[in-house]
mmCIF file of C-alpha atoms and ligand atoms in Angstrom:
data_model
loop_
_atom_site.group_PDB
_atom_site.id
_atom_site.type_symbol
_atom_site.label_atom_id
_atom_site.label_comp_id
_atom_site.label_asym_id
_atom_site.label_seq_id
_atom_site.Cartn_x
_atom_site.Cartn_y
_atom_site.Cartn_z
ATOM 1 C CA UNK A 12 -1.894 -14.856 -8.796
ATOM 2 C CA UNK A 13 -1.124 -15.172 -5.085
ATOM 3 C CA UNK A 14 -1.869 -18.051 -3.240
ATOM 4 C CA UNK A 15 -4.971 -16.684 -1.322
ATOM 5 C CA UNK A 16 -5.401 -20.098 0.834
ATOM 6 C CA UNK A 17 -2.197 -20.294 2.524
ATOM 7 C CA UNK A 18 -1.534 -21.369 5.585
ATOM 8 C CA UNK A 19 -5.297 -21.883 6.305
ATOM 9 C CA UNK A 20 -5.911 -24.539 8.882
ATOM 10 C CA UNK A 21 -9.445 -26.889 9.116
ATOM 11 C CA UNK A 22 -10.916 -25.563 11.570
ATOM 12 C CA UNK A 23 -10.523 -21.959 10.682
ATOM 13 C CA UNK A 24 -11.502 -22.244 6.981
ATOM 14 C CA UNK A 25 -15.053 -22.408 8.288
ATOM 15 C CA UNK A 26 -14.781 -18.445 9.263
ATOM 16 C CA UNK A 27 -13.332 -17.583 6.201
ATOM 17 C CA UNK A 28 -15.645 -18.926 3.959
ATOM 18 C CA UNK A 29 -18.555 -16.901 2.685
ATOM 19 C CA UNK A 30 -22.164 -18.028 3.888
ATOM 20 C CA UNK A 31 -23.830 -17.420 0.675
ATOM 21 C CA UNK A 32 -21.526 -18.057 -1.587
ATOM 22 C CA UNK A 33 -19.010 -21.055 -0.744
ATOM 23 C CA UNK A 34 -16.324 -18.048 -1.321
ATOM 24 C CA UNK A 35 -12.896 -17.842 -0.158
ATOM 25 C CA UNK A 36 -12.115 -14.898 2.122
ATOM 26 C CA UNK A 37 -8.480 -15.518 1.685
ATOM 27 C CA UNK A 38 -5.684 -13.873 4.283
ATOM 28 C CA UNK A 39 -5.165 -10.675 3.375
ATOM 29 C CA UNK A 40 -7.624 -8.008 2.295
ATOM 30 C CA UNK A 41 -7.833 -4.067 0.999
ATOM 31 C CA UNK A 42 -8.498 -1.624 3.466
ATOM 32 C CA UNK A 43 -10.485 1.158 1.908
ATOM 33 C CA UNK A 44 -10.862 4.032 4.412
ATOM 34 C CA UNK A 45 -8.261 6.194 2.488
ATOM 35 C CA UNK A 46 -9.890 5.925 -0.792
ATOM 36 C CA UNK A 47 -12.706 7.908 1.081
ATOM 37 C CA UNK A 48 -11.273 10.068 3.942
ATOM 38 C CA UNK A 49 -9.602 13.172 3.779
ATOM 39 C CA UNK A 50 -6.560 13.688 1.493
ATOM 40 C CA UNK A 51 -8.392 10.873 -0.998
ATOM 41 C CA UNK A 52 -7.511 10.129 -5.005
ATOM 42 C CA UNK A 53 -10.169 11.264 -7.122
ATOM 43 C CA UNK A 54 -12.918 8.588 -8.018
ATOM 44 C CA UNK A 55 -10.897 7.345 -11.116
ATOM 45 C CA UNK A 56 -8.008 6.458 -9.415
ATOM 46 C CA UNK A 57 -9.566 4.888 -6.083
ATOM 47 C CA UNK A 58 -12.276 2.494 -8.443
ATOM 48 C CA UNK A 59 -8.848 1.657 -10.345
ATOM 49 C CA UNK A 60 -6.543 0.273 -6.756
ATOM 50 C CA UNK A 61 -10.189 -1.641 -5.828
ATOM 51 C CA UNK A 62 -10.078 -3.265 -9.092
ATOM 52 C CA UNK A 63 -5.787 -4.154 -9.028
ATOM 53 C CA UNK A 64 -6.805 -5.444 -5.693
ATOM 54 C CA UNK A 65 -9.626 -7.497 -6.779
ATOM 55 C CA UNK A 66 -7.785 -8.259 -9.824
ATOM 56 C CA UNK A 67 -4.637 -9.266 -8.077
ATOM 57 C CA UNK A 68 -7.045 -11.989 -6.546
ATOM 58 C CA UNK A 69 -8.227 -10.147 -3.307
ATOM 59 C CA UNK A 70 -11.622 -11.421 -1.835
ATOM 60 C CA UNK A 71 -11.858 -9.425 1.043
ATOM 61 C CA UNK A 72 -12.550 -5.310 1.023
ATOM 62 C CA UNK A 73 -12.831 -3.496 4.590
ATOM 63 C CA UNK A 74 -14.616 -0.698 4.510
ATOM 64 C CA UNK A 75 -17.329 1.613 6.600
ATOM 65 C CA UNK A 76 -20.265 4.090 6.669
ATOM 66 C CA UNK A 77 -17.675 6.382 8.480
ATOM 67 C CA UNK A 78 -15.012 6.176 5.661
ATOM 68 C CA UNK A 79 -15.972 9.998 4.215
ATOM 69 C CA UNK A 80 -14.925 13.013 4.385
ATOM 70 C CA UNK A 81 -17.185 15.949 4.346
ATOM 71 C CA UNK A 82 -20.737 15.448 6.166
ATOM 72 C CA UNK A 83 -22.780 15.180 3.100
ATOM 73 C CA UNK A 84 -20.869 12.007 1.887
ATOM 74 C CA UNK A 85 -21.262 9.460 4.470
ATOM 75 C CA UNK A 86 -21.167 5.901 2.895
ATOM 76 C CA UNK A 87 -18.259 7.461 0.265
ATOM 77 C CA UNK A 88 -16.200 4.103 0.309
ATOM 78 C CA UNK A 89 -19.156 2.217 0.341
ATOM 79 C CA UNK A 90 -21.040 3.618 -2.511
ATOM 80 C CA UNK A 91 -17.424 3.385 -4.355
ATOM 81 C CA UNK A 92 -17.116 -0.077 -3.558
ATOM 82 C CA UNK A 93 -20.483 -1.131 -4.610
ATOM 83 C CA UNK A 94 -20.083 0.757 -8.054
ATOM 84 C CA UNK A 95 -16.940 -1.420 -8.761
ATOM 85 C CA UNK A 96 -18.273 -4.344 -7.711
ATOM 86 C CA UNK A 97 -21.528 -3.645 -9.741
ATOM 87 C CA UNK A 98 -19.285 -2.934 -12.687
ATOM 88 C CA UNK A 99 -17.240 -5.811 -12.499
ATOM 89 C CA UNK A 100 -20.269 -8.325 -12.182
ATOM 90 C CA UNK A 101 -18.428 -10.933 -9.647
ATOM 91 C CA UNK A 102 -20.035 -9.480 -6.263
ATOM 92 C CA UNK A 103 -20.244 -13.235 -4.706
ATOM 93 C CA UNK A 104 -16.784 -13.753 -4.794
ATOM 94 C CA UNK A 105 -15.776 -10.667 -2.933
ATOM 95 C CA UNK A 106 -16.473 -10.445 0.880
ATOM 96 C CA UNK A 107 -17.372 -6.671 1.984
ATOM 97 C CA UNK A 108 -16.692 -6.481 5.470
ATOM 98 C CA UNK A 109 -18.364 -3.085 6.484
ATOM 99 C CA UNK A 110 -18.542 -1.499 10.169
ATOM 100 C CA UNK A 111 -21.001 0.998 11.983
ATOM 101 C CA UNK A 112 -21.043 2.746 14.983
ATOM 102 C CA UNK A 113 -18.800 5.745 14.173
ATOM 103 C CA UNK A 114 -20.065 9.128 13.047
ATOM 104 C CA UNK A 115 -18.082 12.007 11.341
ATOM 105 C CA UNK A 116 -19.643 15.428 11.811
ATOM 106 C CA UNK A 117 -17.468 16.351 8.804
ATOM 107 C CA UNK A 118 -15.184 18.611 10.664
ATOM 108 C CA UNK A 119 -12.337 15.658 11.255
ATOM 109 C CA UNK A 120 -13.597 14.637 13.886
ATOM 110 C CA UNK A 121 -14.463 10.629 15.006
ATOM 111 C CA UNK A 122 -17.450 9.851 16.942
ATOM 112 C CA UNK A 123 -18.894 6.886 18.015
ATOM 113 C CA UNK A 124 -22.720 5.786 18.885
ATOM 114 C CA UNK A 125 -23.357 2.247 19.291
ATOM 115 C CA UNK A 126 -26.262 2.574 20.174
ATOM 116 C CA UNK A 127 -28.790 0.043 18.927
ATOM 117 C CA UNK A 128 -31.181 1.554 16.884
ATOM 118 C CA UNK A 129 -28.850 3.754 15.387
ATOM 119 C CA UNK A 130 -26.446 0.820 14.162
ATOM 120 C CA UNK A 131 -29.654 -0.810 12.980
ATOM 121 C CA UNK A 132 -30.352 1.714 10.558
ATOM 122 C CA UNK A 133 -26.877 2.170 9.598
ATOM 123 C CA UNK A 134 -26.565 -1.347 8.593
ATOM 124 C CA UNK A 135 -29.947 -0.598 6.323
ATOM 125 C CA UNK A 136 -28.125 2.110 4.564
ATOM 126 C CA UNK A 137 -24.685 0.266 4.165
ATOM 127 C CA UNK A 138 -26.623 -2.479 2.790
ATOM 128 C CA UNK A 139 -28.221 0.253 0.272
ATOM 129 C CA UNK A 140 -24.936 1.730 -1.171
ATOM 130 C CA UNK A 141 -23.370 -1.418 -1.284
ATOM 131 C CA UNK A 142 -26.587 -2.979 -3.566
ATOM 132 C CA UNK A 143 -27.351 -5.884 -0.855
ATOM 133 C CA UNK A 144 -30.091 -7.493 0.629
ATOM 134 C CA UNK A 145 -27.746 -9.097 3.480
ATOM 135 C CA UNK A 146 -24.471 -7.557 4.190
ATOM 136 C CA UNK A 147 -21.968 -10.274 4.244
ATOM 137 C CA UNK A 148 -19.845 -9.101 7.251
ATOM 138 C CA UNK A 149 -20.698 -6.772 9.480
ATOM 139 C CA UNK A 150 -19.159 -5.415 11.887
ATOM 140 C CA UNK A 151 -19.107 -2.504 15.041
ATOM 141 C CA UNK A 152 -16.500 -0.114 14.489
ATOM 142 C CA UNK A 153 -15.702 0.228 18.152
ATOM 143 C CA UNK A 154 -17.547 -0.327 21.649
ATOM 144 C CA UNK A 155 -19.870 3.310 23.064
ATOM 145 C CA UNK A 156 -18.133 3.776 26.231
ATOM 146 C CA UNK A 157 -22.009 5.375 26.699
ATOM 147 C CA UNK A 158 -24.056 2.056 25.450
ATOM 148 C CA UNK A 159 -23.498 -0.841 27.333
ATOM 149 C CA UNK A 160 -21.010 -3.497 25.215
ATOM 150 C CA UNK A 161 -23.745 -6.070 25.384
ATOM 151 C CA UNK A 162 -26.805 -4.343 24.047
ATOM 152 C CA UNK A 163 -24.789 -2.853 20.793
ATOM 153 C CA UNK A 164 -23.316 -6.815 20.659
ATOM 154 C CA UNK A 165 -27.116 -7.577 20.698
ATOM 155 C CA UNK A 166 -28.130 -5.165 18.194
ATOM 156 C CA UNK A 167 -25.794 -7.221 15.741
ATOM 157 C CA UNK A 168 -27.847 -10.479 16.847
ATOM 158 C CA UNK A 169 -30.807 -8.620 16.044
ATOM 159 C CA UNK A 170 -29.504 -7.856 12.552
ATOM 160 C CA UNK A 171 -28.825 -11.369 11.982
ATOM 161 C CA UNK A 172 -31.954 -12.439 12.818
ATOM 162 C CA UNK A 173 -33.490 -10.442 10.921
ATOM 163 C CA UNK A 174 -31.483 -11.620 7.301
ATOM 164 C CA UNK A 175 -29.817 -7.873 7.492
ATOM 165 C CA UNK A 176 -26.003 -9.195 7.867
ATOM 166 C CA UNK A 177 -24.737 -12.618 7.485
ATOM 167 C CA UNK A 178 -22.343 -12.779 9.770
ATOM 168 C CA UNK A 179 -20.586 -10.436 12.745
ATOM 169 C CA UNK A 180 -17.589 -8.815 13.501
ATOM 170 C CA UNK A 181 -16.023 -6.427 16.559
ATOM 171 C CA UNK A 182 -13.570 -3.987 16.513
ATOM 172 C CA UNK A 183 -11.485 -2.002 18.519
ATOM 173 C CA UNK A 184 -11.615 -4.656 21.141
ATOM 174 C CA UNK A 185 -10.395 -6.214 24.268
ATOM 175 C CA UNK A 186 -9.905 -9.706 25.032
ATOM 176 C CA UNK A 187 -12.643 -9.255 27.712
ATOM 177 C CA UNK A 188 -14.949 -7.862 24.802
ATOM 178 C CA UNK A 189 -14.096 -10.445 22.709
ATOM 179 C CA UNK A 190 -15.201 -13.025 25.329
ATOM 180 C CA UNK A 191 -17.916 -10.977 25.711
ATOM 181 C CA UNK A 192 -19.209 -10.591 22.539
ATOM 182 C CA UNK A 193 -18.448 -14.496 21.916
ATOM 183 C CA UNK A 194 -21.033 -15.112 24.651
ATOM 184 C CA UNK A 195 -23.972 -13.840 22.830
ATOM 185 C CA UNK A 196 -22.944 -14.216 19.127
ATOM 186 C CA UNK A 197 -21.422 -17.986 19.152
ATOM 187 C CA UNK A 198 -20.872 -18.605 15.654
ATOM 188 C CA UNK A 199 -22.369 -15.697 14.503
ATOM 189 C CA UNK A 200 -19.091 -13.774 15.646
ATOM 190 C CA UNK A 201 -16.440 -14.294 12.773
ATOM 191 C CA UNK A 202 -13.892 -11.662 13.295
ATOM 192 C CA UNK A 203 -11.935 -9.294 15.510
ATOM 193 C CA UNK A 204 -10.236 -6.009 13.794
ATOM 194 C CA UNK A 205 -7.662 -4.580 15.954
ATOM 195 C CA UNK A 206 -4.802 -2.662 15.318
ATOM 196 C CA UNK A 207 -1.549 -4.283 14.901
ATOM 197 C CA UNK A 208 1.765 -4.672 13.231
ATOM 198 C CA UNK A 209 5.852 -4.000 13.846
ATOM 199 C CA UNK A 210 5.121 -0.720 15.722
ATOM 200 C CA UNK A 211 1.771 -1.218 17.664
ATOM 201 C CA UNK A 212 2.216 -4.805 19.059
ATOM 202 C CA UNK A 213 -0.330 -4.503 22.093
ATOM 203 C CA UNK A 214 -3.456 -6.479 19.812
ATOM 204 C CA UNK A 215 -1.548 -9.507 19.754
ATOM 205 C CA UNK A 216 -3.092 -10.770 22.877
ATOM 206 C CA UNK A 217 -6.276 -10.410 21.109
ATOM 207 C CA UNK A 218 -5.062 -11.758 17.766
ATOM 208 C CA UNK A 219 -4.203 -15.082 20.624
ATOM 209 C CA UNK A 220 -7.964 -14.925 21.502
ATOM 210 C CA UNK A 221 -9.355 -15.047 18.029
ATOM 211 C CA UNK A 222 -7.033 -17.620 17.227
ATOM 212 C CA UNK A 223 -8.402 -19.726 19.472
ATOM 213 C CA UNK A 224 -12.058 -18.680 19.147
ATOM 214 C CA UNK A 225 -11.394 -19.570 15.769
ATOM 215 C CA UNK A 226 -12.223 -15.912 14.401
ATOM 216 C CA UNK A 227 -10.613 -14.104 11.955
ATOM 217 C CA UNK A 228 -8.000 -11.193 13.059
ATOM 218 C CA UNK A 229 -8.014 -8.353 10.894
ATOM 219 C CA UNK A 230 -4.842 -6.062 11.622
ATOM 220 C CA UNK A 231 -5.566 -2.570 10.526
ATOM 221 C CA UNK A 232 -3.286 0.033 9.861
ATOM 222 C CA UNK A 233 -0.736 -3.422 9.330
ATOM 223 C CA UNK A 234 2.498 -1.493 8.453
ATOM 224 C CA UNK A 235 2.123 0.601 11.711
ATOM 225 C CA UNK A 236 5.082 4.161 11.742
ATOM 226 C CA UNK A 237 6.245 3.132 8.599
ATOM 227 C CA UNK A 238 8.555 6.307 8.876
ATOM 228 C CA UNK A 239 9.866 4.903 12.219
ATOM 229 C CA UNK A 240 10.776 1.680 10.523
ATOM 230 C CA UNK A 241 12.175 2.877 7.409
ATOM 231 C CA UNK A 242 14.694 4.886 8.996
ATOM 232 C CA UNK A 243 16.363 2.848 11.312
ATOM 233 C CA UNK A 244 18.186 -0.374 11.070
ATOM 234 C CA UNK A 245 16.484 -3.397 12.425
ATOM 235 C CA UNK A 246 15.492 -6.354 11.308
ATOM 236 C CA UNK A 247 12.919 -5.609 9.275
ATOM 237 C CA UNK A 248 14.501 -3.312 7.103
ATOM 238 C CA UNK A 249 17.127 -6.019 6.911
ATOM 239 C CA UNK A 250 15.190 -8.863 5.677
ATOM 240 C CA UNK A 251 13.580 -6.583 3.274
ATOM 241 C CA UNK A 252 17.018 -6.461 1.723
ATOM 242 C CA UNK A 253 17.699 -10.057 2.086
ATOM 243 C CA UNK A 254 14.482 -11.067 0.379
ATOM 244 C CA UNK A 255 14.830 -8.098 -2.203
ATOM 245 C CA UNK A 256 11.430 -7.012 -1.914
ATOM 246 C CA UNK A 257 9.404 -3.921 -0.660
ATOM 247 C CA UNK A 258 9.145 -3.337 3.061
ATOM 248 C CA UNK A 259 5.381 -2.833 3.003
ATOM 249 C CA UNK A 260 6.035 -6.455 1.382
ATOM 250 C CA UNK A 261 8.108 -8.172 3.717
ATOM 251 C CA UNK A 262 6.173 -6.215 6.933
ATOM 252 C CA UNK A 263 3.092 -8.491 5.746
ATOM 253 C CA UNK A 264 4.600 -11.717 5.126
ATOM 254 C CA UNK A 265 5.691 -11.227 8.566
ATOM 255 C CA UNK A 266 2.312 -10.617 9.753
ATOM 256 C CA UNK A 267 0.755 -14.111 7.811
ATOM 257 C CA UNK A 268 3.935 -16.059 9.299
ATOM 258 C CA UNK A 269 2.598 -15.783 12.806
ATOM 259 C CA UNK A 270 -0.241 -18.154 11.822
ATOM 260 C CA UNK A 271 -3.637 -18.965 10.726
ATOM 261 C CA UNK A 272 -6.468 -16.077 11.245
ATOM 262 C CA UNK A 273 -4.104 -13.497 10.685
ATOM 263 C CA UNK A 274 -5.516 -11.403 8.107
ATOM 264 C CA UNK A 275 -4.319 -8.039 7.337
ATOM 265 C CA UNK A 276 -5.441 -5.230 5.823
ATOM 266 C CA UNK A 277 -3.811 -3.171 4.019
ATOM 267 C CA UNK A 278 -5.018 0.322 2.839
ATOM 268 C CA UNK A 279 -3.929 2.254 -0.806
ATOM 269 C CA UNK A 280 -4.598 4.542 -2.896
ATOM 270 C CA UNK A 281 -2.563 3.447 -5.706
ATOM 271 C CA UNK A 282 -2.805 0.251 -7.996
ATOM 272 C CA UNK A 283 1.081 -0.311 -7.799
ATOM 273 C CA UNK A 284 1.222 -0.467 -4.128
ATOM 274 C CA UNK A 285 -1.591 -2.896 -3.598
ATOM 275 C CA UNK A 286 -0.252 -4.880 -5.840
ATOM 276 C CA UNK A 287 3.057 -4.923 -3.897
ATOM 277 C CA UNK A 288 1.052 -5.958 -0.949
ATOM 278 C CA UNK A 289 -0.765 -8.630 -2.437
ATOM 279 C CA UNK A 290 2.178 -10.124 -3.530
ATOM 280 C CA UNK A 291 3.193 -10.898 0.302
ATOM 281 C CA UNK A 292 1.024 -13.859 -0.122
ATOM 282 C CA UNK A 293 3.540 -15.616 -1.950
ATOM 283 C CA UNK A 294 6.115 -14.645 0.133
ATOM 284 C CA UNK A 295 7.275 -17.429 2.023
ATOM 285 C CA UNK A 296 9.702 -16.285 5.252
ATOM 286 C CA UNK A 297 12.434 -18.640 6.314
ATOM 287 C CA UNK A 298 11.062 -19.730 10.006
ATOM 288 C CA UNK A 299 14.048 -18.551 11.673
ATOM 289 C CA UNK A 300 13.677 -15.086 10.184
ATOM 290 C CA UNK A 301 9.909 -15.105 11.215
ATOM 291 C CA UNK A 302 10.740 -15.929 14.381
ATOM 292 C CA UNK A 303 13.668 -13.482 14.696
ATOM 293 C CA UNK A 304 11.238 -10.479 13.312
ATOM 294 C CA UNK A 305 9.029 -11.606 16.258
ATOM 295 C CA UNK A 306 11.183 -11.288 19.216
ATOM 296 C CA UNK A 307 12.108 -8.243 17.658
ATOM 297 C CA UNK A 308 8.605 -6.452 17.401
ATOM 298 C CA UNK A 309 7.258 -8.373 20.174
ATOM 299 C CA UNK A 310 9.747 -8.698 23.163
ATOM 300 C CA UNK A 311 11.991 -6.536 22.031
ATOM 301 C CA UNK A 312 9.638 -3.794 20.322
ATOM 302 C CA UNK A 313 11.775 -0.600 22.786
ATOM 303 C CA UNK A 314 14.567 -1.277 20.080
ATOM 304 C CA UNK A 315 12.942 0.495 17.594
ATOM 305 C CA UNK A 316 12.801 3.653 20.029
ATOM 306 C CA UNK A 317 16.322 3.254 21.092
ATOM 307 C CA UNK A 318 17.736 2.933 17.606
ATOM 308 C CA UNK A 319 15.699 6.426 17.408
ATOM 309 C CA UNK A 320 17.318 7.246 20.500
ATOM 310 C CA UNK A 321 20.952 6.633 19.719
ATOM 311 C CA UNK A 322 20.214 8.818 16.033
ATOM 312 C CA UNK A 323 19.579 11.246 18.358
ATOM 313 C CA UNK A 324 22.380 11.208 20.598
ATOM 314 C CA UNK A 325 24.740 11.219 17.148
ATOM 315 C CA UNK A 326 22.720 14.281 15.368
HETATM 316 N N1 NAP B 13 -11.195 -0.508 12.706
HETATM 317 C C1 NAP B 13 -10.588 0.648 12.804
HETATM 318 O O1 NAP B 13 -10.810 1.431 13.746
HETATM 319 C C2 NAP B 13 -9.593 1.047 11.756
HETATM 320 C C3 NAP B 13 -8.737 2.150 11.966
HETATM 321 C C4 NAP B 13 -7.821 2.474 10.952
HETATM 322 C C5 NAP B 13 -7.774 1.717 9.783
HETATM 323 N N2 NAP B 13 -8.644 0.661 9.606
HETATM 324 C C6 NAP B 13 -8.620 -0.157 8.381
HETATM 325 O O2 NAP B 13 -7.285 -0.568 8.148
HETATM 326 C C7 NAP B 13 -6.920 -0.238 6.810
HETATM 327 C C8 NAP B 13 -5.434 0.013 6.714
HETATM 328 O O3 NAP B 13 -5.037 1.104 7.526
HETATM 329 P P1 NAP B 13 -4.341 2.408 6.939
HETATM 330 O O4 NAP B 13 -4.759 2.574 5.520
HETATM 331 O O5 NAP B 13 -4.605 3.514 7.871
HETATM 332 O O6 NAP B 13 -2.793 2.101 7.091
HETATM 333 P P2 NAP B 13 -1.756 1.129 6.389
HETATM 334 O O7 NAP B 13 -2.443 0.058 5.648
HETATM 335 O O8 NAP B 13 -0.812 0.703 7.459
HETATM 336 O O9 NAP B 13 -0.992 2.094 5.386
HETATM 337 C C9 NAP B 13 -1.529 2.462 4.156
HETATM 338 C C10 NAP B 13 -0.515 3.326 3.431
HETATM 339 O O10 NAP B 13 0.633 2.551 3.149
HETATM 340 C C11 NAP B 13 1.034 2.716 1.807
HETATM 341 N N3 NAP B 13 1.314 1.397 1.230
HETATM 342 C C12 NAP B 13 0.482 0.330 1.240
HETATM 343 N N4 NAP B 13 1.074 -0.732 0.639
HETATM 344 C C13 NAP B 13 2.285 -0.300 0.209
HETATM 345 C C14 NAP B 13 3.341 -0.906 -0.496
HETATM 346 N N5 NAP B 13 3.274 -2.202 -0.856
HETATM 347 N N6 NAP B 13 4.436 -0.165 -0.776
HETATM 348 C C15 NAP B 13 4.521 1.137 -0.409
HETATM 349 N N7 NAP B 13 3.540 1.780 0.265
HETATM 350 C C16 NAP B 13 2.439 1.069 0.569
HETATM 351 C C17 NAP B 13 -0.153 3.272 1.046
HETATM 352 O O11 NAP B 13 0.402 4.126 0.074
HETATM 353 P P3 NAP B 13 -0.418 4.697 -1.189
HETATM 354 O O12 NAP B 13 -1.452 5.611 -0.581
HETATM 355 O O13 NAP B 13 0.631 5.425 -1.946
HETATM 356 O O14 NAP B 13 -1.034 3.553 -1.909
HETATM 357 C C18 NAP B 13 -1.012 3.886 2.110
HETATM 358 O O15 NAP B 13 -0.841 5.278 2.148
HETATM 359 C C19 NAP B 13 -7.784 0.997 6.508
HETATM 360 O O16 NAP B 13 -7.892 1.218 5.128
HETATM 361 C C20 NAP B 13 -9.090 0.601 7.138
HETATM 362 O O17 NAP B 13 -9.805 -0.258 6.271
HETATM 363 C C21 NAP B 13 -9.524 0.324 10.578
#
């Protein structure tokens, strides 16, 4: 069973703990949008990787209205996620972090309305398919660049208020937005979902922020190109070897080394490779490794292009 508590300082635990419940959120968590979106496993097989995760002692399931595919199924992951939870019996010690504020027409497409009333009655119908009263995290997908930031951060305040969600959560954020968004939650704001991992290193400015606003940073899409970083030689692929473990594996311990709030969130559609993943959290990186995997995606993230680069050059 992984060690779900790691590196979890005092002052942070308080974000990761469940308001209801006492719960543990824990620092990593399934991603579910590709149980849902296009190109998902059939029902069987997407209720089966929820339950590895759960069972591999995962407390913490992102998901969102938006994570469907055709128009008719809005709330897909959500209704699957509240079936396996139902199923299981041990809702309260699973956190489902949900998000609103994106639309798909059901032709591919992405849209997003933050507008108040409309993520309002989202959050009623989340709350629905996932069989709550109060939706323990909730969160807006991404800011309306035609809503003003403030009055969809509001509409979240609202939804406190009014026992809808427990807590709040932004993503797709800046560090000004996260200020922002600080200013009228307080401690109703617990966490910040922005991309980031080896390959897309420009949210760890705002991972910096949450750290010290004492929020939690969930990094989606956490293994970034994983073709890019498969198929050169860098460090990562390197340490992967060292370690003998899986490079999904060794991309997340990475992740948790660079300290406490880091949360990722890995997405599957197969009970093997969450269970890979989960395994990260018992994956303890030598410091000078950490550190060396840093400068590399960090300060030195070009390399990855040149090594491309010089492949190139030798084709
Ligand atoms: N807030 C936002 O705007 C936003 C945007 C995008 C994503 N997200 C969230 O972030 C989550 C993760 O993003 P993502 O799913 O796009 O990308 P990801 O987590 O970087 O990649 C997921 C893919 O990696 C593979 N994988 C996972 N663990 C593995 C392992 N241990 N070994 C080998 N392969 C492994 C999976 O393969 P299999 O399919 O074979 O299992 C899956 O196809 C999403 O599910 C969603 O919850 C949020």
């Amino acid at each position: 069973m992984p060690n779900v508590e790691k590196g979890i300082g005092m002052m942070w635990g308080s974000a990761q703990r469940f308001a209801k419940s006492g719960g543990f959120v824990g620092n990593l968590g399934l991603g579910g949008m590709r149980l849902s979106i296009e190109g998902r496993p059939d029902a069987d097989r997407a209720k089966a990787t929820i339950n590895a995760a759960l069972d591999a002692g995962l407390t913490l399931v992102d998901t969102a209205d938006a994570y469907h595919a055709g128009a008719q199924d809005r709330g897909h992951n959500e209704t699957l996620i509240g079936d396996v939870l139902a199923a299981r019996g041990d809702a309260d010690r699973v956190l489902v972090a949900t998000k609103g504020g994106k639309v798909r027409p059901g032709d591919g497409r992405w849209l997003i309305d933050g507008r108040p009333d409309h993520l309002k009655s989202a959050a009623r119908e989340s709350a629905r398919r996932l069989r709550c009263e109060s939706i323990g995290l909730y969160q807006l997908h991404a800011p309306d660049p035609g809503v003003p930031f403030a009055e969809s951060i509001g509409a979240l305040k609202d939804m406190v208020d009014d026992g809808l969600i427990e807590r709040a959560g932004i993503s797709n954020v800046s560090v000004a937005e996260i200020g922002v968004a600080h200013g009228i939650l307080g401690p109703l704001l617990v966490s910040v979902q922005n991309e980031f991992s080896p390959t897309a290193v420009d949210g760890f400015g705002t991972f910096k922020k949450s750290q010290q606003l004492g929020l939690m940073f969930m990094a989606w899409r956490p293994f970034g190109d994983q073709q890019k970083i498969a198929s050169t030689d860098n460090p990562f692929v390197e340490m992967a070897r060292k370690y003998g473990v899986s490079l999904h594996r060794l991309i997340l311990a990475w992740e948790l080394s660079l300290g406490v709030g880091m949360v990722p969130i890995p997405g599957a559609t197969r009970t093997e490779t969450i269970r890979d993943s989960a395994a990260a959290l018992n994956l303890e990186l030598d410091s000078l490794d950490a550190e060396r995997l840093a400068n590399y995606a960090l300060f030195g993230d070009t390399a990855l292009d040149e090594n491309l680069r010089k492949d190139e050059v030798n084709a």
